[in-house]
Tab-separated table of C-alpha atoms and ligand atoms in Angstrom:
chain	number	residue	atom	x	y	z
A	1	UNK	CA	-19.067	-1.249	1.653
A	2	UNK	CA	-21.912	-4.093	1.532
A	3	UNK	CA	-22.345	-5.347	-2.397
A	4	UNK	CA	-25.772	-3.851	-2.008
A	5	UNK	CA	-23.805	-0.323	-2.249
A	6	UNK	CA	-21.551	-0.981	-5.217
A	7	UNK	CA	-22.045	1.361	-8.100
A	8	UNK	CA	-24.287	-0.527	-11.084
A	9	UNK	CA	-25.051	-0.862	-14.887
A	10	UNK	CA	-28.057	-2.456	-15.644
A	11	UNK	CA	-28.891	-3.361	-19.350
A	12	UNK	CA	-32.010	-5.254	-19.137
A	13	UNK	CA	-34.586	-2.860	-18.213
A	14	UNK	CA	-38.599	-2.422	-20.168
A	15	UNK	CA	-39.240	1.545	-19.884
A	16	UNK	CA	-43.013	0.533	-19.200
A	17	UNK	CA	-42.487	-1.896	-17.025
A	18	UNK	CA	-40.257	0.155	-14.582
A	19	UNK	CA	-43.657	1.913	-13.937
A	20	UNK	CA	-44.275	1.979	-9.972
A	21	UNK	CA	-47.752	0.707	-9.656
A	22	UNK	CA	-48.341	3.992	-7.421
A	23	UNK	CA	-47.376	5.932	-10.697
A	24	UNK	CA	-49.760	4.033	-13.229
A	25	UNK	CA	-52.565	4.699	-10.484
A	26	UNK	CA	-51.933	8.251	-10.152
A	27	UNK	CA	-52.328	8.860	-13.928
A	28	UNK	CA	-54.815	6.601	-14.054
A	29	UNK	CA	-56.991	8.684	-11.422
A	30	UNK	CA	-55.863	11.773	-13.482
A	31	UNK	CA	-57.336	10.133	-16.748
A	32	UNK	CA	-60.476	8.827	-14.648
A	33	UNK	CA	-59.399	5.205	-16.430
A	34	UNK	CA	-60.203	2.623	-14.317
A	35	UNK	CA	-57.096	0.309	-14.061
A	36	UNK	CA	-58.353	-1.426	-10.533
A	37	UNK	CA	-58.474	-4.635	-11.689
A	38	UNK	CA	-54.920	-4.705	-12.611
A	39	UNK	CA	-53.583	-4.778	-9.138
A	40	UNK	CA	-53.139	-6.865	-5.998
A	41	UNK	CA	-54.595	-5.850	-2.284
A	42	UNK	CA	-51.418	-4.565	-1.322
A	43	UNK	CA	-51.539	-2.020	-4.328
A	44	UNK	CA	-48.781	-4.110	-6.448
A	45	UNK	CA	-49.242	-5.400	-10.004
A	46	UNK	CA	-51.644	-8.487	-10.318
A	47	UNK	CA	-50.399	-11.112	-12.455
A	48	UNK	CA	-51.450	-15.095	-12.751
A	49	UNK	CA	-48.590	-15.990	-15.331
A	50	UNK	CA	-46.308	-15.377	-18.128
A	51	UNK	CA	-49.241	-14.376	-20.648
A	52	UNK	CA	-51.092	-12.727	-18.099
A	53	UNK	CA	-47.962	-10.541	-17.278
A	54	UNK	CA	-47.925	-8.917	-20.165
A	55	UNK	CA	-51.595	-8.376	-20.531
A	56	UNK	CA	-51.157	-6.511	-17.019
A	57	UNK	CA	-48.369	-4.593	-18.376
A	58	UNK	CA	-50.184	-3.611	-21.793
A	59	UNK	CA	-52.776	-2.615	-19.634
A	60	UNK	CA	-51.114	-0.684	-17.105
A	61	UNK	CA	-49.761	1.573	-20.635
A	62	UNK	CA	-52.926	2.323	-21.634
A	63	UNK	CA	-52.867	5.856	-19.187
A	64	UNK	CA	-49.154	6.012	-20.585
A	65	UNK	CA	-51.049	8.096	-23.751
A	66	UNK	CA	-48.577	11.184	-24.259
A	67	UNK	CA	-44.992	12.357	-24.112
A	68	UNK	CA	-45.867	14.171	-20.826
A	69	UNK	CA	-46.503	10.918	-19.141
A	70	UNK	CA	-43.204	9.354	-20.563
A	71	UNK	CA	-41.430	12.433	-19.298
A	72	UNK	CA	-42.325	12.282	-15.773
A	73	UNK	CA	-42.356	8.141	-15.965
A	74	UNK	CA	-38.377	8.132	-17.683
A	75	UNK	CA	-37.483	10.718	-13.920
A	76	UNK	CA	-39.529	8.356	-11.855
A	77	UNK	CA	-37.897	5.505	-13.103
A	78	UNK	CA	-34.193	7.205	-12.941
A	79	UNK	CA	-34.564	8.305	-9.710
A	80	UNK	CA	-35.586	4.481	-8.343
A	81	UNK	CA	-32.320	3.420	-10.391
A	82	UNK	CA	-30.086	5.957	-9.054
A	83	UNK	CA	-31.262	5.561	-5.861
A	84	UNK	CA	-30.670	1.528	-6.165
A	85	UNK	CA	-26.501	2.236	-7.059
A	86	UNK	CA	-27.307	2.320	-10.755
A	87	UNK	CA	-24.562	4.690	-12.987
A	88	UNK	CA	-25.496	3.146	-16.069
A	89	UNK	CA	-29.013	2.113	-17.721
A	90	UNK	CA	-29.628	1.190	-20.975
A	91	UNK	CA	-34.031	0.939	-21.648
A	92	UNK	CA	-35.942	-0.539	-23.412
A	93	UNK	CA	-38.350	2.046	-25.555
A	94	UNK	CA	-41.465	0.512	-27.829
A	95	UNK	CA	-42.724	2.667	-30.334
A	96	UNK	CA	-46.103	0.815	-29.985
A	97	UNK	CA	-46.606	2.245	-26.740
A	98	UNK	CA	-44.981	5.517	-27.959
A	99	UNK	CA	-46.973	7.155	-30.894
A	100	UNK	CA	-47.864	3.591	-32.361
A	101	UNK	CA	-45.263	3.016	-34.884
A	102	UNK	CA	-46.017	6.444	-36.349
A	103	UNK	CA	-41.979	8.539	-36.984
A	104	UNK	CA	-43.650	11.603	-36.246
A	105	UNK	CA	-45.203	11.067	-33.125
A	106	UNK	CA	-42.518	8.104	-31.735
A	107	UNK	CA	-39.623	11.628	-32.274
A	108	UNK	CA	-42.131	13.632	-29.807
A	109	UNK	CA	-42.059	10.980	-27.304
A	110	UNK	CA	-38.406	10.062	-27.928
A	111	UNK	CA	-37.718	13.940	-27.231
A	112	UNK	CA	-39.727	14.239	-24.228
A	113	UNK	CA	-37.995	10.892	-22.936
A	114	UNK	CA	-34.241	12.196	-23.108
A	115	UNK	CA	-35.873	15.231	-21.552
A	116	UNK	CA	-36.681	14.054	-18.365
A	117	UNK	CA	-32.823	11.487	-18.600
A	118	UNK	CA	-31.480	14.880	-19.012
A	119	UNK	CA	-32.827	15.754	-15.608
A	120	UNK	CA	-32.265	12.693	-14.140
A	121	UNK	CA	-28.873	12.696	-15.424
A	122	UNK	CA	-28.496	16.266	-13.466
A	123	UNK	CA	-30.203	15.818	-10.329
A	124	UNK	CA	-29.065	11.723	-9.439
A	125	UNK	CA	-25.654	11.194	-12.032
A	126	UNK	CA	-27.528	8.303	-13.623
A	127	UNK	CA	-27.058	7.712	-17.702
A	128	UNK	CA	-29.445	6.355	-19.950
A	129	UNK	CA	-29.570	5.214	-23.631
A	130	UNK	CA	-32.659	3.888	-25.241
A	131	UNK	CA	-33.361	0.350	-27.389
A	132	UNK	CA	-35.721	0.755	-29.357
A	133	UNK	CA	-37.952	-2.644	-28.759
A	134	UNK	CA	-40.377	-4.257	-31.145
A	135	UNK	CA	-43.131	-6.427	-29.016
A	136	UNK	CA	-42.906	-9.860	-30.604
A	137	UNK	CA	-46.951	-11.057	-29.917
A	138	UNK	CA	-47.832	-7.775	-32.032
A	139	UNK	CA	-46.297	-9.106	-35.080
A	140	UNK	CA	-43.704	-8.761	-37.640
A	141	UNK	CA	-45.569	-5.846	-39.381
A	142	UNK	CA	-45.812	-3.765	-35.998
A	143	UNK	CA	-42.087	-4.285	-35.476
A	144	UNK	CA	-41.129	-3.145	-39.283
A	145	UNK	CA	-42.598	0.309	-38.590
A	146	UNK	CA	-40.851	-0.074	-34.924
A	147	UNK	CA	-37.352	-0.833	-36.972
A	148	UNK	CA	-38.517	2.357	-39.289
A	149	UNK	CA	-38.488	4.218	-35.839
A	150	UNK	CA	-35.750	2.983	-34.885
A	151	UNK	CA	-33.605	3.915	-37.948
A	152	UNK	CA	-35.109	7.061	-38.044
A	153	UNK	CA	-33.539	8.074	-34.611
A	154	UNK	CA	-30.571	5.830	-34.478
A	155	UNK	CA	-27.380	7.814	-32.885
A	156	UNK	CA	-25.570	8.354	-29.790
A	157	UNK	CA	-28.899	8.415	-27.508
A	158	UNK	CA	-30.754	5.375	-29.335
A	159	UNK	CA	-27.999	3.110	-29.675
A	160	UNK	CA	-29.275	-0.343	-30.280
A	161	UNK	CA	-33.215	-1.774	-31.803
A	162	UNK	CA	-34.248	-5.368	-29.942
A	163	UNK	CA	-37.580	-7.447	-29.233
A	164	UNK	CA	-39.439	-8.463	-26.060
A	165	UNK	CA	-42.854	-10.272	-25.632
A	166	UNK	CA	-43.818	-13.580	-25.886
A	167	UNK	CA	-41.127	-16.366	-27.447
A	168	UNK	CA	-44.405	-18.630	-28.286
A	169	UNK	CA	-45.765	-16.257	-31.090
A	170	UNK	CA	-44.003	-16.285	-34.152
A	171	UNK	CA	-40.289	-16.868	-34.689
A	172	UNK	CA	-36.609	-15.222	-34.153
A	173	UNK	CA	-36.965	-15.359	-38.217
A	174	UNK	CA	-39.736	-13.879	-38.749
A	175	UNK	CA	-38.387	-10.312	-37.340
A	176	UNK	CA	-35.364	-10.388	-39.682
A	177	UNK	CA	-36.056	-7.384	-41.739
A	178	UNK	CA	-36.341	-5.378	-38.795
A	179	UNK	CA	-33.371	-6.285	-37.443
A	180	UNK	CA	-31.268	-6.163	-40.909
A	181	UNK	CA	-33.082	-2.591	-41.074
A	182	UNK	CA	-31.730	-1.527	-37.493
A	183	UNK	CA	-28.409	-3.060	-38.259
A	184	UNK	CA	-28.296	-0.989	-41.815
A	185	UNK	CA	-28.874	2.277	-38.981
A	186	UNK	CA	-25.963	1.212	-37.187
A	187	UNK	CA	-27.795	0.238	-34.411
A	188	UNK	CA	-26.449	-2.476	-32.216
A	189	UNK	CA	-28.885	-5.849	-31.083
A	190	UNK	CA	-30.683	-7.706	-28.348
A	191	UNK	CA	-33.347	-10.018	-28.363
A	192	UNK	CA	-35.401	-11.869	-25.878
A	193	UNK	CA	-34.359	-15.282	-26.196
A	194	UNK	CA	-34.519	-18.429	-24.069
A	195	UNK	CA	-36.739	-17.473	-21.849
A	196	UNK	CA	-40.185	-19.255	-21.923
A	197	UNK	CA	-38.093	-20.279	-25.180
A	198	UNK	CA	-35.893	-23.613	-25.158
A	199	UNK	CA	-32.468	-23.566	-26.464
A	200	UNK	CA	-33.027	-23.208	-30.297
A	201	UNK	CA	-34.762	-19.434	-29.622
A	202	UNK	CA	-31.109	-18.713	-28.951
A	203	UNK	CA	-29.920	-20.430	-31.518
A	204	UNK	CA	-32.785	-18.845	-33.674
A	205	UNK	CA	-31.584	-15.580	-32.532
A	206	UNK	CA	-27.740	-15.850	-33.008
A	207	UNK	CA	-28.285	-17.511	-37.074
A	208	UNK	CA	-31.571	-15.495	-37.493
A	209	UNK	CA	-31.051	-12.176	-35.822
A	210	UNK	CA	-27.330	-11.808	-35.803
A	211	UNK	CA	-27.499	-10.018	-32.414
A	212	UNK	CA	-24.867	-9.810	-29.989
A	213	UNK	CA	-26.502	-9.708	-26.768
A	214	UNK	CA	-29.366	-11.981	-25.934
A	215	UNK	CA	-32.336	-10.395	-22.789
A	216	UNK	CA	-32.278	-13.868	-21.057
A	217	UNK	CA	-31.330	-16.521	-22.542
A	218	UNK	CA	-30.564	-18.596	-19.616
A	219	UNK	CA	-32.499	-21.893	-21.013
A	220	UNK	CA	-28.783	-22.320	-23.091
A	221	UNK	CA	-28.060	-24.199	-20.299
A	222	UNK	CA	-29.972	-27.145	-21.430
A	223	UNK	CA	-28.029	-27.331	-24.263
A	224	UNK	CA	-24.034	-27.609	-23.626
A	225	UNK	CA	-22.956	-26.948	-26.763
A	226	UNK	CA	-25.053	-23.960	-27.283
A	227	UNK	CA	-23.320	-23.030	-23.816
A	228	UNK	CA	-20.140	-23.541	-25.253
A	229	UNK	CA	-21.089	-21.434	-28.908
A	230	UNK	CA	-22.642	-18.379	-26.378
A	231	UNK	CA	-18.914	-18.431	-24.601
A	232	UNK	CA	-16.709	-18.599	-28.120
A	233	UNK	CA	-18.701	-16.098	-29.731
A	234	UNK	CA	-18.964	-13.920	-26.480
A	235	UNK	CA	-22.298	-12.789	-26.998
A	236	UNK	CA	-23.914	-11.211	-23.492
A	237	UNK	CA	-26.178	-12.336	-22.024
A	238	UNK	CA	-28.927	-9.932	-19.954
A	239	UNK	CA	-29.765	-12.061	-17.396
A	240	UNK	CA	-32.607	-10.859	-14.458
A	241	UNK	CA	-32.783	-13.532	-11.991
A	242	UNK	CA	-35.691	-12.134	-9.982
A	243	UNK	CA	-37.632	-12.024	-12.816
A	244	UNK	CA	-37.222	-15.024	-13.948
A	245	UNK	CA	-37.705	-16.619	-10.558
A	246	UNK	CA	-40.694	-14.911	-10.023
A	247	UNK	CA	-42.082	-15.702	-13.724
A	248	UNK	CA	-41.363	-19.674	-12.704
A	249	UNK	CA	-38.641	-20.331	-14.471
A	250	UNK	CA	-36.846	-21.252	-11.593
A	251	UNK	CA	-38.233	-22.525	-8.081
A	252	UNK	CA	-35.425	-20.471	-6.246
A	253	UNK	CA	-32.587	-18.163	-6.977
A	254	UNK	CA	-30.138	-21.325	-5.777
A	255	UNK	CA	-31.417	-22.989	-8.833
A	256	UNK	CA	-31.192	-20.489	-10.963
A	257	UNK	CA	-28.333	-21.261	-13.510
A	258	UNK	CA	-26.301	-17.748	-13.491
A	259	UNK	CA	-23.244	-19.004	-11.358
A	260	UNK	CA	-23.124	-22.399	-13.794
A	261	UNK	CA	-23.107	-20.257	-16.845
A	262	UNK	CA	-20.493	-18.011	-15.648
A	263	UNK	CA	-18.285	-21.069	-14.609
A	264	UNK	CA	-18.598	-22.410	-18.460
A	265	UNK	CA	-17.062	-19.042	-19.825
A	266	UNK	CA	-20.327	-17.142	-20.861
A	267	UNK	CA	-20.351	-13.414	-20.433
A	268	UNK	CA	-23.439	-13.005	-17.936
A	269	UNK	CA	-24.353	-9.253	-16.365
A	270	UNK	CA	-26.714	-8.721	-14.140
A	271	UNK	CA	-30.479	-6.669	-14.542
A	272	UNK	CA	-34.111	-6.152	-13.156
A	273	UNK	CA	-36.305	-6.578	-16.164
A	274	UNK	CA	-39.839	-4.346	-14.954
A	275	UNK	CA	-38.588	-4.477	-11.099
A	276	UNK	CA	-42.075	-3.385	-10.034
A	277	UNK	CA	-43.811	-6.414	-11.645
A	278	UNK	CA	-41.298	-8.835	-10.303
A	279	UNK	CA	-40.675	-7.010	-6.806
A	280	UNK	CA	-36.953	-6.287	-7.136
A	281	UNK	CA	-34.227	-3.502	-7.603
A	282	UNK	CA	-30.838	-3.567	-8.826
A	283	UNK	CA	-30.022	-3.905	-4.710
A	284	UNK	CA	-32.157	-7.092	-3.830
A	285	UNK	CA	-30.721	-8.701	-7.278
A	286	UNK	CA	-27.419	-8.176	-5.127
A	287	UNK	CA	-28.310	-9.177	-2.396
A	288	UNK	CA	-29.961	-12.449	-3.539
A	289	UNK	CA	-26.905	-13.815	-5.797
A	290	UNK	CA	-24.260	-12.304	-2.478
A	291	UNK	CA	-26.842	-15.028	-0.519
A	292	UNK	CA	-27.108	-17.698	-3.292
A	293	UNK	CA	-23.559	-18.087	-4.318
A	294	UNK	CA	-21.506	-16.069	-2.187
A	295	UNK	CA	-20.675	-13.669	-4.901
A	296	UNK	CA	-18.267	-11.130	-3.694
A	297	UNK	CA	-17.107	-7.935	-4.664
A	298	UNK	CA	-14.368	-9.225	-6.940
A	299	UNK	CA	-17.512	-11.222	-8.717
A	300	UNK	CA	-20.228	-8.092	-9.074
A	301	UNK	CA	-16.692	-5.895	-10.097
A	302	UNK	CA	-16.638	-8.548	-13.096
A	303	UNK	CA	-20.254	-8.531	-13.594
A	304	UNK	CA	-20.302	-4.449	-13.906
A	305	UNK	CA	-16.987	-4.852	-16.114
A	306	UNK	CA	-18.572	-7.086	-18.737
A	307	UNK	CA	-21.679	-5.009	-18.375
A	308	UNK	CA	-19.847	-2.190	-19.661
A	309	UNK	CA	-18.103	-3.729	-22.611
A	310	UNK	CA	-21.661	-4.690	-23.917
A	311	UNK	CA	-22.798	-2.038	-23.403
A	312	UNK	CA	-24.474	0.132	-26.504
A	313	UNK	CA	-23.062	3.090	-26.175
A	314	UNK	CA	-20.107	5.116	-27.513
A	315	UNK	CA	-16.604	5.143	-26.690
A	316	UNK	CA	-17.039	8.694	-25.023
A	317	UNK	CA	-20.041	7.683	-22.621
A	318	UNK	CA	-18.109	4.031	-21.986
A	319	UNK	CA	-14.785	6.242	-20.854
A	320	UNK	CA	-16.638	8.516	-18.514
A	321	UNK	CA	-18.518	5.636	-17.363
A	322	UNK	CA	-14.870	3.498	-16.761
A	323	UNK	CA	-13.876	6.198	-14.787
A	324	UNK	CA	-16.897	6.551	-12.597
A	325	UNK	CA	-16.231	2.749	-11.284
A	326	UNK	CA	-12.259	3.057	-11.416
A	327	UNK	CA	-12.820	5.315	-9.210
A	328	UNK	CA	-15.122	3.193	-6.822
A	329	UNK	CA	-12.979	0.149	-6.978
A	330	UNK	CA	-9.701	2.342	-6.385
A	331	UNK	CA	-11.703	3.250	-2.821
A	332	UNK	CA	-13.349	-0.178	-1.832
B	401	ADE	N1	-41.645	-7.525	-21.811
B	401	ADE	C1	-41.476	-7.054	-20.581
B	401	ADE	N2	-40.909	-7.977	-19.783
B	401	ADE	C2	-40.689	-9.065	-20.551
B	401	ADE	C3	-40.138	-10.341	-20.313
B	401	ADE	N3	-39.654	-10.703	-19.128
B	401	ADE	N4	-40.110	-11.205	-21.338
B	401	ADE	C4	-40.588	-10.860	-22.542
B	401	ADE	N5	-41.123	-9.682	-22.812
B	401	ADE	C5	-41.172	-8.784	-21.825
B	402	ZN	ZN1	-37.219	-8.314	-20.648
């Protein structure tokens, strides 16, 4: 079996951003909203930069406007994981694109959501819990009412509350309540951290935050002791090499600083991010690191093994989950 085949959990993934561009133009024909200029010649996502990303992105939501559309998007997006090897997926759901911070509507489109992972559970044997996600650049008010959400739906489907967007606007800080509010739920936490963000955002988001997994955070490798506190503490860290080599973090995936990370004791695992946007799947991320540093089987079988102890869900899902790859790795 080629490591391209090998049965994956992915933990790292933005709900919206999963979008296939051929999706966001079909509903945006349907709508009649013209969303041309948000896309390259070849019919892929048009993007200049970091900041420019996520303009792209916030535009491509704006035909994302009901349940419905999250319904058919959460099957799309299942089936592309499913068919990439993926057993496990954890998403990342923002109430600002989902009923804008409002309970009421954000349960409608939660409901509709584990609708169409109910299918895709059925018809490809993928699983999928939600984060709820607050969008840093909109503000610590906008990510109160997404921690309200949050709370308000907290259980064995929506298992953890965490924050994306961009590290340059405000601080780890400045989203405490939030996250004290999701913790109070019982929900578990992430946070985008060193990213486009140096060394203290992780710091920031450990002291600050209190999370235990950190979406990124691969600039700790600037910093050895903050290398060294990542390892002790064993927080996780979601790390998406294609998107960060694509974002210019890195020139190439050789530089990328996964392998050195993983030699100094931290617990990496292994996503896409918004594969669309950054031209990856779950496979090519395989592919590239089996080409890059020679990982092996025995290294993604770690990868997927620490991916599933961080993962947020329960002890039930986790077991059936265990089983699923014992039973891979019992035939490889
Ligand atoms: N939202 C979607 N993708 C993101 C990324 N790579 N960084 C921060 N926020 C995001
Ligand atoms: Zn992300």
């Amino acid at each position: 079996m080629s490591v391209a085949d090998l049965p994956k959990i992915e933990l790292h993934l933005h709900h919206e951003g999963a979008a296939p561009p051929a999706f966001i133009r079909q509903l945006a024909h349907e709508k009649k909203h013209d969303l041309s200029g948000i896309f390259d010649r070849d019919g892929g996502y048009d993007y200049r930069d970091f900041p420019h990303f996520l303009a792209t992105y916030e535009a491509a939501c704006e035909v994302l406007t009901g349940p419905e559309e999250f319904r058919r998007l959460t099957l799309a997006i299942l089936e592309e994981s499913a068919a990439n090897g993926v057993i496990y997926a954890e998403s990342f759901l923002s109430p600002d694109f989902c009923g804008g911070g409002d309970v009421a509507a954000w349960k409608d489109y939660l409901a509709a959501i584990q609708d169409g992972a109910d299918e895709a559970e059925k018809r490809f044997g993928i699983t999928l819990r939600g984060i709820v996600t607050c969008v840093r650049h909109f503000g610590p008010d906008k990510a109160k009412a997404s921690a309200r959400c949050a709370a308000e739906t907290a259980g064995d489907w929506i298992t953890g509350f965490g924050m994306g967007g961009n590290e340059a606007q405000y601080s780890q800080g400045d989203f405490a309540w939030a996250f004290d509010c999701a913790r109070e739920a019982g929900l578990r936490l992430t946070t985008h951290a060193g990213e486009f963000g140096g060394p203290d955002s992780v710091r920031d988001a450990i002291r600050d935050l209190g999370v235990e997994r950190i979406g990124h955070g691969v600039r700790a490798i600037e910093d050895r002791d903050l290398v060294a506190e990542l390892a002790d503490r064993a927080i996780t860290l979601e790390v998406c090499p294609g998107s960060n080599v694509r974002l210019g973090l890195f020139p190439t995936l050789a530089d990328h600083p996964i392998q050195k990370l993983r030699d100094m004791g931290v617990r990496v695992t292994v996503s896409t991010d918004d594969p669309p946007f950054f031209h990856t799947t779950m496979r090519k991320e395989y592919e590239g690191l089996e080409q890059a540093f020679g990982w092996t089987t025995e290294d993604f079988r770690a990868i997927t093994d620490t991916a599933l102890d961080a993962a947020f869900c329960d002890a039930e899902t986790r077991a059936r989950i265990a089983k699923r790859l014992e039973d891979t790795w019992t035939t490889t």
